[in-house]
mmCIF file of C-alpha atoms and ligand atoms in Angstrom:
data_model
loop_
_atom_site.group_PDB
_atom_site.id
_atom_site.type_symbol
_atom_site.label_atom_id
_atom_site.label_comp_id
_atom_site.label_asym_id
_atom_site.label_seq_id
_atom_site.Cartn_x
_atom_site.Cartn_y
_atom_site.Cartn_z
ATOM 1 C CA UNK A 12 0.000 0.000 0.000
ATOM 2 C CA UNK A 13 1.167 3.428 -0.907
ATOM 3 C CA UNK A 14 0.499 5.489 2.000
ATOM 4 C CA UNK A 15 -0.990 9.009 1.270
ATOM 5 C CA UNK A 16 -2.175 12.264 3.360
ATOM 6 C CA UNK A 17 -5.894 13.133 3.362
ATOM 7 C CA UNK A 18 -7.912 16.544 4.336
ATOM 8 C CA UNK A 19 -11.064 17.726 3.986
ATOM 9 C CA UNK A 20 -11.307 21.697 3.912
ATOM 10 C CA UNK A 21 -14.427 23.191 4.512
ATOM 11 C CA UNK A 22 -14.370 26.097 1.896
ATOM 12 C CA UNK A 23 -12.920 26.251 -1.818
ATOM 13 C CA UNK A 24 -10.671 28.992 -0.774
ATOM 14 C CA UNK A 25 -9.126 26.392 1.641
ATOM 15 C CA UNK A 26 -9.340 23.733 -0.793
ATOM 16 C CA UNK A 27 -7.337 25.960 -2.980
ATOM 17 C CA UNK A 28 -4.491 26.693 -0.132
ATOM 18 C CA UNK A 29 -4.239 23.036 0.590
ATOM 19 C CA UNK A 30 -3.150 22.017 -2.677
ATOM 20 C CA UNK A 31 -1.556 25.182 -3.904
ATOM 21 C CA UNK A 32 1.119 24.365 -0.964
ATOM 22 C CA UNK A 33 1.944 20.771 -2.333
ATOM 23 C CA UNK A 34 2.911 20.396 -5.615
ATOM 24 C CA UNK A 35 1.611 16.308 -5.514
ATOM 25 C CA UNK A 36 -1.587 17.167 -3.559
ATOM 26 C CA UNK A 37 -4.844 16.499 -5.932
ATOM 27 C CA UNK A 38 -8.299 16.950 -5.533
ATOM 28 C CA UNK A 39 -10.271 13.961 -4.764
ATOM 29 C CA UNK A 40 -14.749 14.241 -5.474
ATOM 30 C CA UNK A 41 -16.627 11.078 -6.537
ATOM 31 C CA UNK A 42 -13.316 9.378 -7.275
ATOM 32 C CA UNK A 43 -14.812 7.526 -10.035
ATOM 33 C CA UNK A 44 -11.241 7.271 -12.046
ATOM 34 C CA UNK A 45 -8.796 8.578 -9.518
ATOM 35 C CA UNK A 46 -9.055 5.585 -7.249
ATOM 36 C CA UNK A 47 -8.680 3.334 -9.898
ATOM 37 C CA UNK A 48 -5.837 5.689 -11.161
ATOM 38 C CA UNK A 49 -3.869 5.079 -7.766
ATOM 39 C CA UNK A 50 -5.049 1.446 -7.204
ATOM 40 C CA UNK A 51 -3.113 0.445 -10.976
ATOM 41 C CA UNK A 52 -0.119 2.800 -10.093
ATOM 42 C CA UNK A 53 -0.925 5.231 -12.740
ATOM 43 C CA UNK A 54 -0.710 8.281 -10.528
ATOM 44 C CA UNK A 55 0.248 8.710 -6.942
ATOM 45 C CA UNK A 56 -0.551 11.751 -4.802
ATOM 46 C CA UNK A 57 1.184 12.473 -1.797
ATOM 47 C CA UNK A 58 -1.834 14.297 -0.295
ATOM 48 C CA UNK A 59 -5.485 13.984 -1.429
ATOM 49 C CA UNK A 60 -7.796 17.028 -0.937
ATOM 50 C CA UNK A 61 -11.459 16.051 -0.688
ATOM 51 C CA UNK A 62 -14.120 18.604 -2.060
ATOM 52 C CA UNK A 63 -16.732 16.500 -1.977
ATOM 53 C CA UNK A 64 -18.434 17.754 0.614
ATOM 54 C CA UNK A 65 -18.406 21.805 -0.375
ATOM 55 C CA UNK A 66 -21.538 23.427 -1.373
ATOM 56 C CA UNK A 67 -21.142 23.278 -5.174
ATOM 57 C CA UNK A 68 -23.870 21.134 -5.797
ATOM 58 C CA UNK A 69 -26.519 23.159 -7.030
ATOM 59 C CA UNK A 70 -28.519 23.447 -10.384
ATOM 60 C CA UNK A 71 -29.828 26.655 -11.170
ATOM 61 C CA UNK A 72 -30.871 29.173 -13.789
ATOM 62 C CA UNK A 73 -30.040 32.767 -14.205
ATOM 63 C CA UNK A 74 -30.900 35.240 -17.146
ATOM 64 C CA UNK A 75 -29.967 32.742 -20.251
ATOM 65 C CA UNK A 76 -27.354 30.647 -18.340
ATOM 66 C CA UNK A 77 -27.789 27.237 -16.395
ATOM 67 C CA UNK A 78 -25.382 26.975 -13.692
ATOM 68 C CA UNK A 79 -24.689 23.695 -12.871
ATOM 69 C CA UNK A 80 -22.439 23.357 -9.663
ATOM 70 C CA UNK A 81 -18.857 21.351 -10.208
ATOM 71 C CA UNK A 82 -19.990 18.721 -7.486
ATOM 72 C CA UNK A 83 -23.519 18.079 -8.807
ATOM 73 C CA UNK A 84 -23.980 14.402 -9.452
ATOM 74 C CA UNK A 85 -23.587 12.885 -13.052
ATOM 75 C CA UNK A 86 -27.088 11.103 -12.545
ATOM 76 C CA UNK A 87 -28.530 14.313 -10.235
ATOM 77 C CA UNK A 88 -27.733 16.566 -13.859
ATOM 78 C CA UNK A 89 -29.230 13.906 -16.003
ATOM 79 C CA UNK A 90 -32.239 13.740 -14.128
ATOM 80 C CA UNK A 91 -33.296 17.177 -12.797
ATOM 81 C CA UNK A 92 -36.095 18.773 -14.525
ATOM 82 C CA UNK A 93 -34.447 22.273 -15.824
ATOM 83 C CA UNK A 94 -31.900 20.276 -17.385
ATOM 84 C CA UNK A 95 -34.215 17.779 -19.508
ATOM 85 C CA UNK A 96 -36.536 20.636 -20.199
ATOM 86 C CA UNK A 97 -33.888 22.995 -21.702
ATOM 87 C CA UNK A 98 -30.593 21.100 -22.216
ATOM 88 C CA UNK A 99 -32.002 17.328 -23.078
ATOM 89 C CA UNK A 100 -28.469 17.381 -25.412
ATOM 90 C CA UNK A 101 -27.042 17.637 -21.699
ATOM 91 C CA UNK A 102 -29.029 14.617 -20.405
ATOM 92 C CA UNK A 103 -28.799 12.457 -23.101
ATOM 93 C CA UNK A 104 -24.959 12.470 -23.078
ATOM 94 C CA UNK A 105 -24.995 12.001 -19.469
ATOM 95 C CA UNK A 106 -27.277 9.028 -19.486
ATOM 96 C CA UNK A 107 -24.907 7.662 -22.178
ATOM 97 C CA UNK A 108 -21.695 7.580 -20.283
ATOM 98 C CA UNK A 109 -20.656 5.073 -17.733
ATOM 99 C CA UNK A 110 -23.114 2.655 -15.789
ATOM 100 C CA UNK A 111 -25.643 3.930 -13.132
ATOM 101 C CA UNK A 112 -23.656 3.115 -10.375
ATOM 102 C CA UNK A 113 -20.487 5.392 -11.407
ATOM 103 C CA UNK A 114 -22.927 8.261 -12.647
ATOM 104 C CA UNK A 115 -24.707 8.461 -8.913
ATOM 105 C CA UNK A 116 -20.439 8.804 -7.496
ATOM 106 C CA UNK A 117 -19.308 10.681 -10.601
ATOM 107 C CA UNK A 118 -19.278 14.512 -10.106
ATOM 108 C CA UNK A 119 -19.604 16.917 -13.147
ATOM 109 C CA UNK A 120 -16.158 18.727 -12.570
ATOM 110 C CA UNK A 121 -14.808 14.965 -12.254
ATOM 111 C CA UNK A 122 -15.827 13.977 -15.631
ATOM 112 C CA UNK A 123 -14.310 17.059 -17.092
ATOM 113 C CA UNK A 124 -10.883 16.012 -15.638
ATOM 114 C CA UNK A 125 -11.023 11.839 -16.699
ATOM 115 C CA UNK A 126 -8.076 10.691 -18.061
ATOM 116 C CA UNK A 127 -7.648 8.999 -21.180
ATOM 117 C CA UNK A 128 -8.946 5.515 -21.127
ATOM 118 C CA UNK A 129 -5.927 4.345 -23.718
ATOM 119 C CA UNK A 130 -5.125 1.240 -22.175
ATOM 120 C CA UNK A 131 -1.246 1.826 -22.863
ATOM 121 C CA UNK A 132 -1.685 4.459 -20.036
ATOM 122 C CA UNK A 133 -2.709 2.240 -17.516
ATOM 123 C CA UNK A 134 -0.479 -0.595 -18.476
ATOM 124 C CA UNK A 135 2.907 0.963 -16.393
ATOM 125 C CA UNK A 136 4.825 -2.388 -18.200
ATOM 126 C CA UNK A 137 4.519 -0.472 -21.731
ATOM 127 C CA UNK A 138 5.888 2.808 -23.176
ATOM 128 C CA UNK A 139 3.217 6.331 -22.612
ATOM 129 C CA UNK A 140 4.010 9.953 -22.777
ATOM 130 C CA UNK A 141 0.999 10.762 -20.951
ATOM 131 C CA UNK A 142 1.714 8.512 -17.736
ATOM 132 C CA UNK A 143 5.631 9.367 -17.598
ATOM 133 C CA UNK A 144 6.965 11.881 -20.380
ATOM 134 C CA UNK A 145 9.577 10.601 -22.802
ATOM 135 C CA UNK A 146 9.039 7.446 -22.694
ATOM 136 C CA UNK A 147 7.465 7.130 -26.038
ATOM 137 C CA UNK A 148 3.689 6.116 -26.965
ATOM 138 C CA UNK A 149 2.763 2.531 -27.057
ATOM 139 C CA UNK A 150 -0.177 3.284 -29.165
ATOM 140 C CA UNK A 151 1.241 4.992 -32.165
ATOM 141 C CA UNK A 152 1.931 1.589 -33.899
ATOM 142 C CA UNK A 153 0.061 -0.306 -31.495
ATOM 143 C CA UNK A 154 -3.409 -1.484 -31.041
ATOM 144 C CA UNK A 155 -4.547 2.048 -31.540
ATOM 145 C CA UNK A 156 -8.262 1.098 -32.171
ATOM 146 C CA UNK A 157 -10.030 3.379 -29.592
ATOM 147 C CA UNK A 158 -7.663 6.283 -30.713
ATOM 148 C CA UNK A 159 -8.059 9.827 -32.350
ATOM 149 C CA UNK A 160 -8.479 10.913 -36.431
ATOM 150 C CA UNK A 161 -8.222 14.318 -35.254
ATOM 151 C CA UNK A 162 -5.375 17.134 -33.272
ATOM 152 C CA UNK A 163 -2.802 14.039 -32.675
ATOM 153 C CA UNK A 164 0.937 14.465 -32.567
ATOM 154 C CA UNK A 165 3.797 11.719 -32.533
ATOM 155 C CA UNK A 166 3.530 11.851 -29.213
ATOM 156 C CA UNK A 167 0.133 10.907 -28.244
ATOM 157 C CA UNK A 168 -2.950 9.799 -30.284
ATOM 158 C CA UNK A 169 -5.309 9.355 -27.088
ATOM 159 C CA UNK A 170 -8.329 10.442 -26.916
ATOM 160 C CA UNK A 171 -11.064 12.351 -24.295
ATOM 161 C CA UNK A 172 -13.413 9.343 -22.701
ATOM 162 C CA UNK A 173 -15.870 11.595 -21.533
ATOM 163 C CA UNK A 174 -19.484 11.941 -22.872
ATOM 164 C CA UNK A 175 -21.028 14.895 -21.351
ATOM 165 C CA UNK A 176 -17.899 17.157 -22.308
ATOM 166 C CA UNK A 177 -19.009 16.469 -25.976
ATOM 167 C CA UNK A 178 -22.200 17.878 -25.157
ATOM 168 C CA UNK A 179 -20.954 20.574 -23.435
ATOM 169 C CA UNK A 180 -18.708 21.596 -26.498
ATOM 170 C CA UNK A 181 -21.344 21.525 -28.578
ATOM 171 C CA UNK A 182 -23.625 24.143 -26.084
ATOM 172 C CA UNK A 183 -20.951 26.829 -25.851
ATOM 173 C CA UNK A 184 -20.722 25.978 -22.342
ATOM 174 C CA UNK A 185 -18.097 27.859 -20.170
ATOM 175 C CA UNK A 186 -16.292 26.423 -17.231
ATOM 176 C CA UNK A 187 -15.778 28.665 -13.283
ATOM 177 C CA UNK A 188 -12.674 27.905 -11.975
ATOM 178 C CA UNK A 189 -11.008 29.296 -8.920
ATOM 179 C CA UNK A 190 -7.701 29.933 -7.633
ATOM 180 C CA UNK A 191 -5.219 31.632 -5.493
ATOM 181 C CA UNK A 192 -5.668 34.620 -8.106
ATOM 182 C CA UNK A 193 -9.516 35.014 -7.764
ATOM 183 C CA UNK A 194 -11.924 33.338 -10.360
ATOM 184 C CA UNK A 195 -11.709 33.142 -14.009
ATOM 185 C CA UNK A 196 -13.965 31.214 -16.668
ATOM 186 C CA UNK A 197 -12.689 29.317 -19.261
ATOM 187 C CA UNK A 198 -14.622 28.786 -22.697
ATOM 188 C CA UNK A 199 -15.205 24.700 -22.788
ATOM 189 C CA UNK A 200 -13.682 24.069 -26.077
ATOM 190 C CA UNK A 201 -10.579 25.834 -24.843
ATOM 191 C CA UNK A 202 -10.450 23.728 -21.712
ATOM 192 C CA UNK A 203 -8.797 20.478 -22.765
ATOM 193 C CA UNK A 204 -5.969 21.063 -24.558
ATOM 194 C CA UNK A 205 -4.011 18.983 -27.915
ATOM 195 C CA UNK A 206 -1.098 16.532 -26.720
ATOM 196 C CA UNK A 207 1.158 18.579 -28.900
ATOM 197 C CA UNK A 208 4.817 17.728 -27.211
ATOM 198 C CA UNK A 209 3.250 17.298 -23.098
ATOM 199 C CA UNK A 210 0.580 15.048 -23.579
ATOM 200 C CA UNK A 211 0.819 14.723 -19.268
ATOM 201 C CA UNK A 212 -0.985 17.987 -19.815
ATOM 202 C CA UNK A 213 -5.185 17.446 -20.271
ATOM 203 C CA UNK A 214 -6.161 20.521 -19.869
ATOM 204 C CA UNK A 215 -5.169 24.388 -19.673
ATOM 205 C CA UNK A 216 -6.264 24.446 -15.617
ATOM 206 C CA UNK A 217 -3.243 25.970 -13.453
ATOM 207 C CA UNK A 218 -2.109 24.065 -10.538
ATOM 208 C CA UNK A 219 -4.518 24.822 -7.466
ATOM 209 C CA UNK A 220 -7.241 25.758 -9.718
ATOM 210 C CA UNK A 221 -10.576 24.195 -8.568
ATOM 211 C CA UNK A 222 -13.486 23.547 -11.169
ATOM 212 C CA UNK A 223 -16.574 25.561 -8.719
ATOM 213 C CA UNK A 224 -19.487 25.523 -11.729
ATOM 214 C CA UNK A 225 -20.047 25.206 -15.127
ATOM 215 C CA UNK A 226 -22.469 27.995 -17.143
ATOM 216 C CA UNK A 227 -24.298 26.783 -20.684
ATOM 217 C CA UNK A 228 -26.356 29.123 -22.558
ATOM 218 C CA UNK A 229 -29.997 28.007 -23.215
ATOM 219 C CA UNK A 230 -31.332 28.068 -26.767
ATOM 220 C CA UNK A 231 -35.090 26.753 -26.911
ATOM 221 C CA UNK A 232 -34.342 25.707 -30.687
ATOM 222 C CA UNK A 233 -31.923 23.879 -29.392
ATOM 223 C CA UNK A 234 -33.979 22.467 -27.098
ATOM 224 C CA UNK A 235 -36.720 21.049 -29.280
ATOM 225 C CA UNK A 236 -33.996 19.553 -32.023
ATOM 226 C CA UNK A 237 -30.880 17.783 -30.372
ATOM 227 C CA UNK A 238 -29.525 14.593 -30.274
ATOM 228 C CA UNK A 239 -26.571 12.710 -28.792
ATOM 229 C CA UNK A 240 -25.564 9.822 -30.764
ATOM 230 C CA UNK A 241 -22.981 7.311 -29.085
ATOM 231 C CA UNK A 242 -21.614 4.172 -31.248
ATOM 232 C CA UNK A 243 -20.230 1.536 -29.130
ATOM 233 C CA UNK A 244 -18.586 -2.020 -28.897
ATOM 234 C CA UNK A 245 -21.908 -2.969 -26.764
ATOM 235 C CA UNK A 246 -25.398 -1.162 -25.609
ATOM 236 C CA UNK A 247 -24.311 -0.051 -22.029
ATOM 237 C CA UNK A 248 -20.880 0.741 -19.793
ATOM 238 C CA UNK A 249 -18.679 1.189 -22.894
ATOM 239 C CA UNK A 250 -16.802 3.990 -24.062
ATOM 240 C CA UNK A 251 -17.734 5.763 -27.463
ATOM 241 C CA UNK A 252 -16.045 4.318 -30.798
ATOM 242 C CA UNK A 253 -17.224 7.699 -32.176
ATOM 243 C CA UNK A 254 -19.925 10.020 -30.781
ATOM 244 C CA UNK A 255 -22.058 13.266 -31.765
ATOM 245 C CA UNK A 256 -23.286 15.517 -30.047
ATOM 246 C CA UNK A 257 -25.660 17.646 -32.220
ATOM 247 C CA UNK A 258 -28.260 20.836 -31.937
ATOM 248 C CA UNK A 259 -30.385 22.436 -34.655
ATOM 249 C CA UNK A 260 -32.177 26.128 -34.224
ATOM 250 C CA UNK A 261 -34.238 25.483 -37.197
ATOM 251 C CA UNK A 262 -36.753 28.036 -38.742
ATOM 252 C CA UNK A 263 -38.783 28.096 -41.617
ATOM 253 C CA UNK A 264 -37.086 25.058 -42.629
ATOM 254 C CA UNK A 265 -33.698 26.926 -42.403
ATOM 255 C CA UNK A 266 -30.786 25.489 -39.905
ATOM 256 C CA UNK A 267 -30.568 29.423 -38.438
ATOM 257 C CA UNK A 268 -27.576 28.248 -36.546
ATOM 258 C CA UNK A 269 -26.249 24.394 -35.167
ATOM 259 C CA UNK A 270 -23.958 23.112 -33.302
ATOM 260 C CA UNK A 271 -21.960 19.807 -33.659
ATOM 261 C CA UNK A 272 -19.278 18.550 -31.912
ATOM 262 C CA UNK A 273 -17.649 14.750 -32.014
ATOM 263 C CA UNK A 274 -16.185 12.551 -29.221
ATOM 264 C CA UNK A 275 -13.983 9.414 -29.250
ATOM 265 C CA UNK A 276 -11.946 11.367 -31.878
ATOM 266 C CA UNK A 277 -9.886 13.517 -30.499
ATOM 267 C CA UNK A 278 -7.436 14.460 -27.107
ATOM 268 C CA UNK A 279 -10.762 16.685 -26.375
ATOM 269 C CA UNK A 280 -14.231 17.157 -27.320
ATOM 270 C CA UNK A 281 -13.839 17.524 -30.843
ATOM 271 C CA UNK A 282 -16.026 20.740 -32.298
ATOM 272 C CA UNK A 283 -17.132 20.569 -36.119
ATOM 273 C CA UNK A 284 -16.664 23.751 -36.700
ATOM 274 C CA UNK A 285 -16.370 23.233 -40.697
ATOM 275 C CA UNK A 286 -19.627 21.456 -40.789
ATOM 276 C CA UNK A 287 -21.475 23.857 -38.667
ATOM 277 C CA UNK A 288 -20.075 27.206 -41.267
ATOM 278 C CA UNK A 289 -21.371 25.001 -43.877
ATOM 279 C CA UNK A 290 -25.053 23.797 -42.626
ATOM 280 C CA UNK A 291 -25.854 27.554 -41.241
ATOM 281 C CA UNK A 292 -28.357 29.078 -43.503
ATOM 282 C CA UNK A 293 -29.090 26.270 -46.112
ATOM 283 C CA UNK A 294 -32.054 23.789 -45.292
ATOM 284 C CA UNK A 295 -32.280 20.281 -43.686
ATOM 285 C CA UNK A 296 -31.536 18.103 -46.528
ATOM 286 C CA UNK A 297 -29.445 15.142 -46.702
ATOM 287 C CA UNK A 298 -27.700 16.145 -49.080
ATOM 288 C CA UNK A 299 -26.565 19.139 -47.408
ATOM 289 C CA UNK A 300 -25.621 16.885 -44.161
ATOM 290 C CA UNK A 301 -23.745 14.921 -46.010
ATOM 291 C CA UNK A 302 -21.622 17.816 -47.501
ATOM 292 C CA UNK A 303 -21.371 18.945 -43.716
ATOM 293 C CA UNK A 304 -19.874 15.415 -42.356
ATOM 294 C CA UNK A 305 -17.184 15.874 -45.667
ATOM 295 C CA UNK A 306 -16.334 18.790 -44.705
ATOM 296 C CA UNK A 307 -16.125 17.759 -41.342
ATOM 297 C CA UNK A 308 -13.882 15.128 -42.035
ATOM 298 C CA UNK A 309 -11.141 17.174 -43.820
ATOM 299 C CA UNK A 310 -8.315 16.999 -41.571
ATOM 300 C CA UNK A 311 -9.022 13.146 -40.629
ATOM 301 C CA UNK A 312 -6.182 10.864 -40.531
ATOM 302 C CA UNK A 313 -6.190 7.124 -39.025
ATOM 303 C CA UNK A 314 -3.647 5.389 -37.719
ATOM 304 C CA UNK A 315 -4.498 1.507 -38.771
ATOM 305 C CA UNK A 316 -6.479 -0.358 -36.456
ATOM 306 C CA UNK A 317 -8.532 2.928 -36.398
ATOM 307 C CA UNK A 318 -9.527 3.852 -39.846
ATOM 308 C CA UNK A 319 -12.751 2.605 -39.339
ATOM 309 C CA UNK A 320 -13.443 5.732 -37.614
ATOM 310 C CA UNK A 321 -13.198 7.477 -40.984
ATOM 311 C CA UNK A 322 -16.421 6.084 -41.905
ATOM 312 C CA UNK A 323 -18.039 5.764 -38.690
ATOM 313 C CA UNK A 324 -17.866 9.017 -38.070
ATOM 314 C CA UNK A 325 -19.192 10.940 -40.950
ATOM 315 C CA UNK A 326 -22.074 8.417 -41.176
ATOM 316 C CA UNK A 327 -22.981 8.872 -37.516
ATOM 317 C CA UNK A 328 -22.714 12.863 -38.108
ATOM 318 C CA UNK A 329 -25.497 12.336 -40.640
ATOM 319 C CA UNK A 330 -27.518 9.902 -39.110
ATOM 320 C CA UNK A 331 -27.769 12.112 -35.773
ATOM 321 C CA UNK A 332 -28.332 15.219 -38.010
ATOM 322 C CA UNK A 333 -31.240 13.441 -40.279
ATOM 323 C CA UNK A 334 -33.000 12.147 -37.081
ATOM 324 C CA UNK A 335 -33.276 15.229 -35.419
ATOM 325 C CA UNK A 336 -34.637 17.276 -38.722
ATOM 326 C CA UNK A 337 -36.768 13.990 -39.448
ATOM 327 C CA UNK A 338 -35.655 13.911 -42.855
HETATM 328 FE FE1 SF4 B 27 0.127 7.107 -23.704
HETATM 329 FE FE2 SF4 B 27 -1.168 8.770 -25.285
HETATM 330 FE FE3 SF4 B 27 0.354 6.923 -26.377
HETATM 331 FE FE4 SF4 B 27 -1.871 6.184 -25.080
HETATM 332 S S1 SF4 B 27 -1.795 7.361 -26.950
HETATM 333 S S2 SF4 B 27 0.162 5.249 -24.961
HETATM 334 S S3 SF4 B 27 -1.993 7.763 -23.496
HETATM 335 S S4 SF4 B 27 1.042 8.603 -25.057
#
């Protein structure tokens, strides 16, 4: 057994002191993944800082934005009213991810900071960039079928597990955080970051910043036309092959603006940002999706055991996008 420190501050401010002062100290909610992260030897904190029992737990609306709390339960999000009423994209990705068991530990700011689920990473007798830096990436030439077409580098071709944060790319969402410096909000699909050369690096947080809330914008069209689409090995507790996260404001037969982003591509939630320029202002055809999911697909590239990806994607893109127009 690896022995390990433990507190429990009663405040974020304190939160933040505690693990500003120890550069191995992490915060510890649900501990869905960082259990199992210290239980295979992945990671091993000298100090774990437990949050879990601050008052960031709560689901409310103001103005246009829904502010969920970081420690609001995956399954408590999924379920509450304001979110199925106005951000069913939300729910439906929620309800995708994980079994019920994890999703009723799982915390929202918790699934934003998952690591990769590249099994290379957890396997500490094989080569991974991510787990210790410079020692190359067993997945490069490897078995690299649960790995990214999109934003890799020689370095790392993981990709982002999570299924909410696809959602939450695709709603504009934008993440509190707070540290030693005060609060600042980050814009979601600036919050994980590309491997580049540090893959160890997931996301653009600073050390002792603590996830308090995250703020989505509501947009009744987007309400009434959404989807989440997950394609997977089997119907329940896997993680996405490919998955698409997808929102239509449509009027007078018109896609007046959309939003699409992709997950089990990428080192993040992967926005389609060339696919959402092209659908904006033409109509709900197919033929016009499947233009979009080309266009989406432009900077693609497989790695081998992968490459199926470069067809499962586009054609999930346009099957989510035909079901929600019902064309
Ligand atoms: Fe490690 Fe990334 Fe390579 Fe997987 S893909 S082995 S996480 S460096």
């Amino acid at each position: 057994m690896i022995a390990f420190d433990y507190v429990r501050p009663n405040s974020a401010k304190a939160a933040v002191d505690a693990i500003t002062k120890d550069a191995s100290a992490q915060f510890i909610a649900g501990g869905s993944n960082l259990v199992d992260l210290m239980k295979h030897g992945v990671v091993a904190p000298q100090k774990l800082v437990d949050i879990s029992r601050l008052p960031l737990n709560s689901i409310e609306q103001s103005g246009n934005n829904i502010r969920i709390g970081a420690l609001c339960l995956n399954s408590e999000v999924a379920e509450h009213a304001l979110i199925k009423e106005k951000l069913p994209l939300l729910a439906q990705a929620l309800n995708a991810g994980a079994s019920p068991q994890i999703r009723n530990m799982a915390t929202v700011g918790g699934n934003m900071l998952q690591r990769t689920r590249c099994t290379y990473f957890y396997d500490l007798a094989m080569p991974c960039n991510k787990r210790q830096p410079g020692s190359g990436c067993g997945a490069l030439k490897g078995y690299n079928r649960m790995h990214a077409i999109f934003g890799a580098s020689n370095s790392c071709i993981a990709v982002h597990p999570s299924d909410m944060c696809v959602a939450l790319a695709a709603l504009d969402a934008t993440v509190i955080v707070a540290g030693s410096k005060g609060e600042r909000k980050i814009s979601f699909v600036d919050f994980h970051r590309l491997p580049g050369d540090t893959p160890e690096k997931d996301t653009h947080l600073q050390k002792g910043e603590l996830i308090t809330a995250v703020e989505i914008p509501v947009n009744d069209g987007f309400a009434k036309h959404s989807l989440y689409t997950k394609v997977r090995d089997r119907a329940s507790y896997a993680f996405a092959l490919v998955s698409v996260a997808a929102a239509l404001d449509l009027q007078n037969n018109t896609i007046q603006h959309v939003r699409l982003a992709a997950g089990g591509v990428a080192h993040k939630p992967w926005r389609l940002m060339a696919a959402e320029k092209y659908l904006k202002g033409k109509s709900p055809t197919e033929s016009n999706f499947k233009a979009a999911a080309e266009a989406a697909m432009s900077a693609a590239k497989g790695y081998g055991y992968n490459d199926f990806k470069l067809t499962l994607l586009p054609n999930t893109i346009i099957h989510t996008l035909k079901t929600i127009a019902g064309v």
